[in-house]
Coordinates of C-alpha atoms in Angstrom, one line a residue:
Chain A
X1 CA 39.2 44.4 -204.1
X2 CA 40.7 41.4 -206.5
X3 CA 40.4 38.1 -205.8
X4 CA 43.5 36.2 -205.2
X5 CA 45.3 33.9 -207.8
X6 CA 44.0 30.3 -208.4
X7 CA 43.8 27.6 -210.0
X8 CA 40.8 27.3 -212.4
X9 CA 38.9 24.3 -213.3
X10 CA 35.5 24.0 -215.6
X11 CA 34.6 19.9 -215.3
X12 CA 32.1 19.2 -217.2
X13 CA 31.2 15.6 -215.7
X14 CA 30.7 15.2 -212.0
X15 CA 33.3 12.3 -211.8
X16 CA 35.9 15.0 -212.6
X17 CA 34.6 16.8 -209.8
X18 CA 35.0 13.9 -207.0
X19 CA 37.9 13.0 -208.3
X20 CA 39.5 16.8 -207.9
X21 CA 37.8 17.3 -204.6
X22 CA 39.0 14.0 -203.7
X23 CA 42.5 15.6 -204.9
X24 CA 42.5 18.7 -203.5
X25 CA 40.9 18.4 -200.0
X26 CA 40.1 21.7 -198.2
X27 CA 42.2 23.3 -200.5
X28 CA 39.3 23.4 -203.5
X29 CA 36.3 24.9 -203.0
X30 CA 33.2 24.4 -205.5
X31 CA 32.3 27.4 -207.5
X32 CA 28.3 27.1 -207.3
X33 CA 26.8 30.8 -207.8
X34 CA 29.5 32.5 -206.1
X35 CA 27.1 35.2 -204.1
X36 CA 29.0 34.5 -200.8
X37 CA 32.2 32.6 -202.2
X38 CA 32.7 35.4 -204.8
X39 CA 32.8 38.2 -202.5
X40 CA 34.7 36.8 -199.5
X41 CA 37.2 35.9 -202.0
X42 CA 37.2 39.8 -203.3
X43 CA 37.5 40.6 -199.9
X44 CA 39.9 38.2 -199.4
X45 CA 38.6 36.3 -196.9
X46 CA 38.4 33.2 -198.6
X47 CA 41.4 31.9 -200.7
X48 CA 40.7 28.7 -202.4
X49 CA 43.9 27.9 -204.1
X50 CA 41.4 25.5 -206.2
X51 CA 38.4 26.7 -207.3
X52 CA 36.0 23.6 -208.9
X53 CA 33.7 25.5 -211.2
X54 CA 30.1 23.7 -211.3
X55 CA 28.1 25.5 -213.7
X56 CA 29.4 23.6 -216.8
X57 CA 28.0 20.4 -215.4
X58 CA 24.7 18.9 -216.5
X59 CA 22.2 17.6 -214.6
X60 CA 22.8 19.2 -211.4
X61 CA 20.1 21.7 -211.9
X62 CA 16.9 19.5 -212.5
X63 CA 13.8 19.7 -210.4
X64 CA 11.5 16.5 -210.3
X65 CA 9.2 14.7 -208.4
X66 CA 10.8 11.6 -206.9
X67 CA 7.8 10.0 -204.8
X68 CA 7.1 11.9 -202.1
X69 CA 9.7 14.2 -202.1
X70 CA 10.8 17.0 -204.5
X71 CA 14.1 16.4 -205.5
X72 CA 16.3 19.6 -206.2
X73 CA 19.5 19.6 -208.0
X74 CA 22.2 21.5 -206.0
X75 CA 22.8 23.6 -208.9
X76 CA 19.3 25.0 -209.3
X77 CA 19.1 28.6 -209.6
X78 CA 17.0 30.0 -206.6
X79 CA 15.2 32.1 -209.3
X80 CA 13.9 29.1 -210.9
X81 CA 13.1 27.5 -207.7
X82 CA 11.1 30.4 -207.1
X83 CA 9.3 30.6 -210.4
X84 CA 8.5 26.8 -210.7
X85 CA 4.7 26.0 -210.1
X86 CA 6.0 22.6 -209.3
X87 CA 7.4 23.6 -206.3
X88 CA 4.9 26.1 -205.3
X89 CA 2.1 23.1 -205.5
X90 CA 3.7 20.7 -203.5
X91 CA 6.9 22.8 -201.4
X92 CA 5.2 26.2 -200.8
X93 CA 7.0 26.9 -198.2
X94 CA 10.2 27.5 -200.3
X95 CA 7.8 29.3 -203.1
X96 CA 6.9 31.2 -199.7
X97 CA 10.7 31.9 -198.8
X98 CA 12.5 32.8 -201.8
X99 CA 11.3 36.2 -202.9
X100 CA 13.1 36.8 -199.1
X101 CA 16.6 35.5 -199.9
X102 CA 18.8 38.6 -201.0
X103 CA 17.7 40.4 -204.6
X104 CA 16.6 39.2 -207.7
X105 CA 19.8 39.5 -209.8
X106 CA 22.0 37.5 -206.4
X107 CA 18.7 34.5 -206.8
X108 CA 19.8 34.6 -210.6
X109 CA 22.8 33.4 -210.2
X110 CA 22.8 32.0 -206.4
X111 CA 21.9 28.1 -206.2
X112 CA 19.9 26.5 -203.7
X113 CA 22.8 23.8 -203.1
X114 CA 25.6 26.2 -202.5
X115 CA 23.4 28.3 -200.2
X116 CA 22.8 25.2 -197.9
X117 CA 26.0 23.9 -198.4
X118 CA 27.7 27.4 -197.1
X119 CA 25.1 27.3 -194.2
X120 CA 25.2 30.8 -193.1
X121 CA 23.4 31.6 -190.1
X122 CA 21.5 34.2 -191.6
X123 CA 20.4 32.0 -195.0
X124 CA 17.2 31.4 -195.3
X125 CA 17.2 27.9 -196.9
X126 CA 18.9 25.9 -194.3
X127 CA 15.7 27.2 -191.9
X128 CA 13.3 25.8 -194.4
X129 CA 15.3 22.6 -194.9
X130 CA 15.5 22.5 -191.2
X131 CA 11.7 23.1 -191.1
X132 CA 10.5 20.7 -193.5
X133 CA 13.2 17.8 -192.7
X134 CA 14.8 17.9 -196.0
X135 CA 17.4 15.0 -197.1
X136 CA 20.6 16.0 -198.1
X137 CA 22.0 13.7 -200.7
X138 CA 25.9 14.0 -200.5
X139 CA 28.6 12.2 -203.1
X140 CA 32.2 11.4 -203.3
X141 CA 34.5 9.0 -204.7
X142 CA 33.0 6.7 -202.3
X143 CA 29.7 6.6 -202.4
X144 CA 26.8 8.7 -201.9
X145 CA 25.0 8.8 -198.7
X146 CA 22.0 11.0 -197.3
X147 CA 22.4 13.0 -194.7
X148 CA 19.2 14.4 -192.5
X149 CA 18.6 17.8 -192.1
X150 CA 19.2 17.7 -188.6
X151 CA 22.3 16.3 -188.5
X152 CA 23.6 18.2 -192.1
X153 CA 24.1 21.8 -190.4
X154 CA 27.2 21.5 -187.8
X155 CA 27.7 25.4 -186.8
X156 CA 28.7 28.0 -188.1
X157 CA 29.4 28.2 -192.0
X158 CA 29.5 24.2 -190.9
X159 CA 28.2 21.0 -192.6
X160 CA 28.4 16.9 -191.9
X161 CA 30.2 17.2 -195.1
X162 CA 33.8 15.6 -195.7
X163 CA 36.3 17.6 -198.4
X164 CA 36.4 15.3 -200.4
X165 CA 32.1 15.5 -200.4
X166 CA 29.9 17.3 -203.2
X167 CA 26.0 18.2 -202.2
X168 CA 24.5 17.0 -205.3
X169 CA 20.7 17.5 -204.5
X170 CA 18.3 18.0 -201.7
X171 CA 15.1 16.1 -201.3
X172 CA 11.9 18.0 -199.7
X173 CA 8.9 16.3 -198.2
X174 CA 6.3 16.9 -200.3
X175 CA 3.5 18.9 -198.4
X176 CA 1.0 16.1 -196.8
X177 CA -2.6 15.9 -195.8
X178 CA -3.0 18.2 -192.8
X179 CA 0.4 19.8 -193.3
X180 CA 0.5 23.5 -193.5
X181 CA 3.5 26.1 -193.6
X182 CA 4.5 29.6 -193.1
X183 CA 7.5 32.0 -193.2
X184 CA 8.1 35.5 -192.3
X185 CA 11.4 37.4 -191.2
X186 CA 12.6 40.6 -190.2
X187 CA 15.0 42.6 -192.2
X188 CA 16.1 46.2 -192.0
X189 CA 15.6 46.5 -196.0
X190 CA 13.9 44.0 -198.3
X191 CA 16.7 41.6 -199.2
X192 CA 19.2 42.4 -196.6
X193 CA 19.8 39.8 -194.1
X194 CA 17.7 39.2 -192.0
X195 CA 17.6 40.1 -187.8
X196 CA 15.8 37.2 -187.0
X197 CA 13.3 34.7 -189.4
X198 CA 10.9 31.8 -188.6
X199 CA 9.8 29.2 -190.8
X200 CA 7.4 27.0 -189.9
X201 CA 5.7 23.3 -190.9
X202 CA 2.6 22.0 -189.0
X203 CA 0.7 18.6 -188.8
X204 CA -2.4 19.8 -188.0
X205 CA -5.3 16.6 -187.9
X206 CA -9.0 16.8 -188.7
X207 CA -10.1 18.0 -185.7
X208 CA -7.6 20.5 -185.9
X209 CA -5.3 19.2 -183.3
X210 CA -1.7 20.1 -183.8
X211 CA 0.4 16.5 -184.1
X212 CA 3.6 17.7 -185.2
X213 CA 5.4 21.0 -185.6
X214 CA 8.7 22.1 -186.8
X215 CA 10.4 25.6 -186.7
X216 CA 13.6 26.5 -187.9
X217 CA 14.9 30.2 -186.8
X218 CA 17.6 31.9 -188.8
X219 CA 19.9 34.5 -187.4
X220 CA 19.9 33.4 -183.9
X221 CA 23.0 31.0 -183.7
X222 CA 25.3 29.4 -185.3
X223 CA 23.7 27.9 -188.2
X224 CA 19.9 27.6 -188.3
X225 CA 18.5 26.7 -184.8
X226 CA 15.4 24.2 -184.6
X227 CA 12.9 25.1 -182.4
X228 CA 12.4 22.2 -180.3
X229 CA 11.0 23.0 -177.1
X230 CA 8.6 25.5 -178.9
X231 CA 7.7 22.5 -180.6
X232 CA 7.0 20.2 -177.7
X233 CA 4.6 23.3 -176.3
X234 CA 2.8 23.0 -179.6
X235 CA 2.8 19.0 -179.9
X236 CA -0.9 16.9 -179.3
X237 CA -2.6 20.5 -178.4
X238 CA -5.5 22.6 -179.5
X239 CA -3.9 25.7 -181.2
X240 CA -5.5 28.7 -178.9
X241 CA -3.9 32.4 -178.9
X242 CA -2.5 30.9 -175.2
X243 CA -1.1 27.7 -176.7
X244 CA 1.1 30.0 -179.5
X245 CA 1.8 32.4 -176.8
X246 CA 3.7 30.0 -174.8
X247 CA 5.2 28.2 -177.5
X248 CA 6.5 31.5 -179.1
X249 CA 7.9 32.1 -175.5
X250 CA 9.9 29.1 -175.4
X251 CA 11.7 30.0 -178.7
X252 CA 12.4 33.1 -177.6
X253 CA 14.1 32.3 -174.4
X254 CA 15.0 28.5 -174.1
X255 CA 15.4 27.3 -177.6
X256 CA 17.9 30.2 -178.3
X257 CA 21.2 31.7 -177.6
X258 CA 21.9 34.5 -179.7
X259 CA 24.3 36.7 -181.3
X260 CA 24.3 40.2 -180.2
X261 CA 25.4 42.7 -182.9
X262 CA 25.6 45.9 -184.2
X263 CA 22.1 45.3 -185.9
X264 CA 20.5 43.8 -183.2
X265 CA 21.4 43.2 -179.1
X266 CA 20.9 40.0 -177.8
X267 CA 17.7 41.0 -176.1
X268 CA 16.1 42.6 -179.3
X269 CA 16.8 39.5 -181.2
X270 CA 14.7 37.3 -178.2
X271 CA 12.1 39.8 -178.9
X272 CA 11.8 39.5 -182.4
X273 CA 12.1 35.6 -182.0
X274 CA 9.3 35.3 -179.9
X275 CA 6.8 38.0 -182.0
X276 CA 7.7 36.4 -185.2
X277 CA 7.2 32.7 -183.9
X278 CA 4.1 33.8 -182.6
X279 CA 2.6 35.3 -185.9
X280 CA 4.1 32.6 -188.2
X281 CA 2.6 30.2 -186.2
X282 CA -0.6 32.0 -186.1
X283 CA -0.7 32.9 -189.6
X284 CA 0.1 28.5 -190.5
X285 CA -2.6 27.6 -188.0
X286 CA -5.1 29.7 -190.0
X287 CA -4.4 28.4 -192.8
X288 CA -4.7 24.5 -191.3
X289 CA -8.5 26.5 -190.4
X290 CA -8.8 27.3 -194.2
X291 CA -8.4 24.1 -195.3
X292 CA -4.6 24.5 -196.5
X293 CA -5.0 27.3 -198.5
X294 CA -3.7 31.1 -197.3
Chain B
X1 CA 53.6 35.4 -207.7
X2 CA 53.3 32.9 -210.9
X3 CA 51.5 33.8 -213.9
X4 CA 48.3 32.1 -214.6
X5 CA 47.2 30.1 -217.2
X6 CA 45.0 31.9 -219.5
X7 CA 41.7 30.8 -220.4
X8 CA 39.6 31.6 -223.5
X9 CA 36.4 33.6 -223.6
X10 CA 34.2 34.3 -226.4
X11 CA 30.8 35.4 -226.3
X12 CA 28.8 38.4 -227.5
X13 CA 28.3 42.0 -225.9
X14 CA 25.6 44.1 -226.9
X15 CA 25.1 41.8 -229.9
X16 CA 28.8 42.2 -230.9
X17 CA 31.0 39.3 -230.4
X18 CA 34.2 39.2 -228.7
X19 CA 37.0 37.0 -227.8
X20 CA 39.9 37.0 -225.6
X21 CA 42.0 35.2 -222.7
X22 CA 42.3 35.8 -219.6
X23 CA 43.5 34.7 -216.1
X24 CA 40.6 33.2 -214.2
X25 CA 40.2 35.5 -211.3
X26 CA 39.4 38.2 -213.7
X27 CA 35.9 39.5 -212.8
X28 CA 34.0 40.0 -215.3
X29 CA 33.2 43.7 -214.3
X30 CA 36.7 44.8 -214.7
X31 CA 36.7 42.6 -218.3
X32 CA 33.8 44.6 -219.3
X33 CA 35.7 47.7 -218.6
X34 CA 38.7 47.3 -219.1
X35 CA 39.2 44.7 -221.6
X36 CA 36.3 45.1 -223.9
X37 CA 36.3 49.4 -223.3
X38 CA 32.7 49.4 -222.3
X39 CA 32.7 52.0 -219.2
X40 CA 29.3 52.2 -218.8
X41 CA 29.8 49.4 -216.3
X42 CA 30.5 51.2 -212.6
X43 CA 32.3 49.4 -210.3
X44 CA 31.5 50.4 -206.5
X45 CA 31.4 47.7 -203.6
X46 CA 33.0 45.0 -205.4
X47 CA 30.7 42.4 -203.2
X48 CA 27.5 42.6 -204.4
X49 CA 25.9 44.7 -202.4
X50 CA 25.7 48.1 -204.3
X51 CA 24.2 47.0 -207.8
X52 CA 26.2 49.4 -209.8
X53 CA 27.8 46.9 -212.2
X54 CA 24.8 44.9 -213.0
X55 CA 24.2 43.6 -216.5
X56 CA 22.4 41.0 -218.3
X57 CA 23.8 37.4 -218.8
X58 CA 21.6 35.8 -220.7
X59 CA 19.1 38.1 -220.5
X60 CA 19.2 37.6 -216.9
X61 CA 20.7 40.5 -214.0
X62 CA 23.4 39.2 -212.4
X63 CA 26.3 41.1 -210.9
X64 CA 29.1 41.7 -212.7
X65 CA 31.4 42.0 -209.6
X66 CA 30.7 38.2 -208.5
X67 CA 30.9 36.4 -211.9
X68 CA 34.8 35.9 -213.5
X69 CA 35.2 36.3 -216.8
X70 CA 35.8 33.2 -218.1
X71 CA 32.8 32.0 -217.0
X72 CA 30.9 34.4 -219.7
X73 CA 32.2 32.1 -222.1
X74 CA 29.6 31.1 -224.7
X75 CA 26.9 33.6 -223.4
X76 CA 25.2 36.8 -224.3
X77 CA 25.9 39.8 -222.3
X78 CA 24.4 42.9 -222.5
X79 CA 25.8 46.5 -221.0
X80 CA 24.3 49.9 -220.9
X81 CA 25.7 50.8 -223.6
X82 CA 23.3 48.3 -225.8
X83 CA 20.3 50.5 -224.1
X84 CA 20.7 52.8 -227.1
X85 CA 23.7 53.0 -229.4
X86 CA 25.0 55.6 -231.5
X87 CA 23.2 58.4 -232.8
X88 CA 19.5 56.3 -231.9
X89 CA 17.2 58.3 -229.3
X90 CA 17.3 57.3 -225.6
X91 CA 16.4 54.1 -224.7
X92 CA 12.2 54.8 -223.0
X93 CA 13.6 53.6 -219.9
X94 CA 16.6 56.3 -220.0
X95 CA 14.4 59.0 -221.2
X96 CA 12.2 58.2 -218.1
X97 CA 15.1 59.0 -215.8
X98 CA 15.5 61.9 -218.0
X99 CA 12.8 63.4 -217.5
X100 CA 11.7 62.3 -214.0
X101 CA 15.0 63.4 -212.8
X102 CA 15.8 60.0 -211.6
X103 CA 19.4 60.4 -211.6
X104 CA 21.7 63.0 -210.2
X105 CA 25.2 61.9 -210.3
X106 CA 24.4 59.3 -212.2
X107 CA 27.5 56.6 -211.4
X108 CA 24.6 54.2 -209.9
X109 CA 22.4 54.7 -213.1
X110 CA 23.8 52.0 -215.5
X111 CA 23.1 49.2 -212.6
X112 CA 19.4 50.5 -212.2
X113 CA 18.9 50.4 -215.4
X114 CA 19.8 47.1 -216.8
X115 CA 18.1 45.9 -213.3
X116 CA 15.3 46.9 -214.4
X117 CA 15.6 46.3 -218.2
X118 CA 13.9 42.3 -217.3
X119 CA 11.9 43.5 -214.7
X120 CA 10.0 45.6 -216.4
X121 CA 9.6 42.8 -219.5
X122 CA 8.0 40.3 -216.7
X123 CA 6.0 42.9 -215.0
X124 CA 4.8 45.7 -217.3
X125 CA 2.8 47.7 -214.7
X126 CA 4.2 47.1 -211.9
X127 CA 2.6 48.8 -208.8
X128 CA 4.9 51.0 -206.2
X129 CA 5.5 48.9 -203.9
X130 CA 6.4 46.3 -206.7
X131 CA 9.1 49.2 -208.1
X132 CA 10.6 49.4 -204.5
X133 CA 11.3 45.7 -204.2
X134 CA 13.0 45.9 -207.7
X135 CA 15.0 48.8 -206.4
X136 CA 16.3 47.3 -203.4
X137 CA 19.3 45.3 -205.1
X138 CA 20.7 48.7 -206.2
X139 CA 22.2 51.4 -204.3
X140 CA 21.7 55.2 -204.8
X141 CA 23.3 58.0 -202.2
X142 CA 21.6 60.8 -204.5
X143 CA 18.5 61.1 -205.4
X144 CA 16.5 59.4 -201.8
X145 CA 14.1 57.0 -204.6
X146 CA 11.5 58.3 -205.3
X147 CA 12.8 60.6 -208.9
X148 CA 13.7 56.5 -209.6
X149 CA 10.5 54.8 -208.5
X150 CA 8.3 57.9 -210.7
X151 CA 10.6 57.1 -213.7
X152 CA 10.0 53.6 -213.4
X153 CA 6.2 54.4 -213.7
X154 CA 7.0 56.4 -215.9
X155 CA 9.3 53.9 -218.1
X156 CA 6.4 51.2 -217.5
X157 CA 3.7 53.6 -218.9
X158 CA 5.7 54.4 -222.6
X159 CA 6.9 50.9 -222.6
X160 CA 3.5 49.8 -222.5
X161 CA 2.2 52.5 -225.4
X162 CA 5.0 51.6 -227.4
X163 CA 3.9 47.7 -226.9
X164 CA 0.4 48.9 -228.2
X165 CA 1.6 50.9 -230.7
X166 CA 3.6 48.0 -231.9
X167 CA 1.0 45.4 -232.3
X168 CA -1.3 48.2 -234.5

């Protein structure tokens, strides 16, 4: 089908686009890449009587080292995210991911800020953001002010953002000493959505003693589920085939509630939580055992 | 329902330029078609799923069903139709389907092929399961794949010949 009518506008200055978000409200909805707006609006399940395009703007799109963090602009194409050697030296866990989110002409044109700003359930960024702790650096008329990853995804197709908000980049920890990471999912097809994927972030100490992990799990809620009491199992222990066992157990039954489908039951998609936890984390622990390295 | 306001778009298609207006919502799929006459663009799913109406923007395959017109302003697209124009021999990546059969109905054929068109200037000898992956943003009810993944190998052997032969 045809989109529905609406009005057009090309800023080319972010301060035009506060101002017409700050305008229009709900009503407006930024134009990033358009692989999820574009279609729901063929289908006509979104109608934006605004549509704010972004792609004339500059400066949205850089990628740079800030610190400790790697700073991503929200309109960075997830193709050049995924080709950048920056990012695969010090963020390999979205180098890891990408090459999983959809095709490669949707990653030409789809941005890494409208995928976490649409927060679909079944995206694989918001997992990794979830995963890593990512910063979410969000701008209006008033201000801007960062929002964690923790408290940025608010259910489904949900953020903390206001209307009158823009994401304008995304900071990512940049890997530590110790830290190592891992995704995987299940899809039907390469570059369908997924059933169910895991991604994974481990502090793992010198003795090899896990201190820390996160996992964010995509397709099993909402909006991307952390992992906590997986994490707890996991937290101050000895990594043993028992320990990821039991952790991958948790996620599968306690840290999750979700969706049954025609693609997957409710049971099937416990199932697959708990044997992908389990090899993710297996697959990050040995490479904490390698010295970082896969 | 009100008329909209028409926006400019200029740009170039298969190295020729062109310039019109038109109403926002316009995707650029149907502006290829119907607007610029190039029908080599298929339209099928309409939500980026199928990968019939992919083309190049910039060089780059994007879908042509989730991009609007206007915003091919100031770019470079190219169509099948560029492949090989006029009376000038099939493109090596169209005689591969040729000959490998790798098309039988042929409505999904244009999206394959300008798919492929970068991916086999980044990756020049691609391995199967390298083809497949490429493959799986497009959609074909025909042929079951494989006629398409031989003619990529296919495409990716006489490209790389007519490389050598080139730099002779």
């Amino acid at each position: 089908m045809k989109p529905p009518v609406f009005e057009y506008h090309a800023p080319t200055h972010i301060d035009e686009v506060l101002e017409l978000v700050a305008q229009h409200g709900d009503e407006a909805k930024p134009l990033a890449g358009g692989q999820s707006l574009v279609p729901a609006m063929n289908f006509r399940l979104a109608r934006p009587s605004v549509l704010i395009d972004l792609n004339g703007i500059d400066g949205l799109g850089a990628i740079a080292l800030e610190g400790d963090e790697l700073r991503i602009g929200a309109m960075t194409r997830q193709r050049a995210v995924e080709r950048s050697d920056l990012v695969g030296e010090v963020t390999p866990l979205l180098s890891e991911t990408l090459p999983f989110v959809a095709h490669p002409q949707i990653r030409n044109r789809g941005t890494v800020g409208g995928s976490l700003a649409h927060a679909d359930p079944a995206a694989e960024l918001p997992a990794v953001a979830l995963a890593l702790g990512a910063r979410f650096f969000v701008r209006s008329q008033r201000g801007t002010r960062v929002v964690e990853a923790d408290a940025f995804f608010d259910g489904l197709f949900s953020t903390a953002m206001e209307d009158d908000e823009l994401l304008e980049n995304v900071a990512f920890p940049v890997l530590a000493d110790g830290q190592v990471t891992a995704f995987s999912e299940i899809s039907r097809r390469h570059g369908d959505y997924a059933l169910v994927g895991v991604a994974v972030s481990l502090s793992v100490d010198s003795s090899g003693c896990c201190e820390r992990a996160r996992i964010g799990l995509l397709s099993v809620g909402d909006g991307p589920v952390l992992a906590v009491r997986a994490a707890e199992v996991l937290a101050g222990e000895v990594p043993s085939d028992e320990l990821i066992r039991s952790a991958a157990a948790r996620a599968g039954h306690d840290d999750i509630d979700p969706p049954g489908d025609i693609h997957a039951s409710v049971d099937y998609r416990r199932h697959l939580t708990e044997v992908l936890v389990r090899r993710t984390l297996a697959a990050a622990f040995a490479r904490a055992s390698n010295g970082g390295s896969a | 329902m009100a008329n909209q306001a028409r926006f400019p778009v200029r740009g170039t298609i298969n190295g020729e330029e062109f310039e019109r207006e038109v109403e926002p919502r316009l995707l650029l799929s149907d502006f290829i078609r119907h607007e610029l006459g190039l029908t080599g663009t298929h339209v099928g799913c309409e939500h980026g799923v199928c990968g019939a109406c992919t083309v190049l923007l910039d060089g780059e395959s994007v879908r042509s069903c989730l991009l609007f017109a206007v915003q091919a302003n100031g770019r470079k697209l190219e169509t099948v139709e560029g492949l090989s124009q006029g009376d000038a021999p099939l493109h090596p990546l169209q005689e591969a389907f040729r000959e490998e059969h790798g098309l039988q109905c042929g409505f999904c054929t244009p999206g394959f092929l300008m798919s492929l068109l970068p991916f086999l200037e980044e990756n020049p000898s691609p391995t199967d399961q390298e083809i497949r992956e490429a493959l799986s943003g497009n959609l074909c009810r025909c042929t079951g794949y494989d006629h398409i993944v031989n003619a990529v190998r296919t495409a990716a052997s006489s490209l790389r010949d007519a490389e050598t032969a080139g730099a002779e």
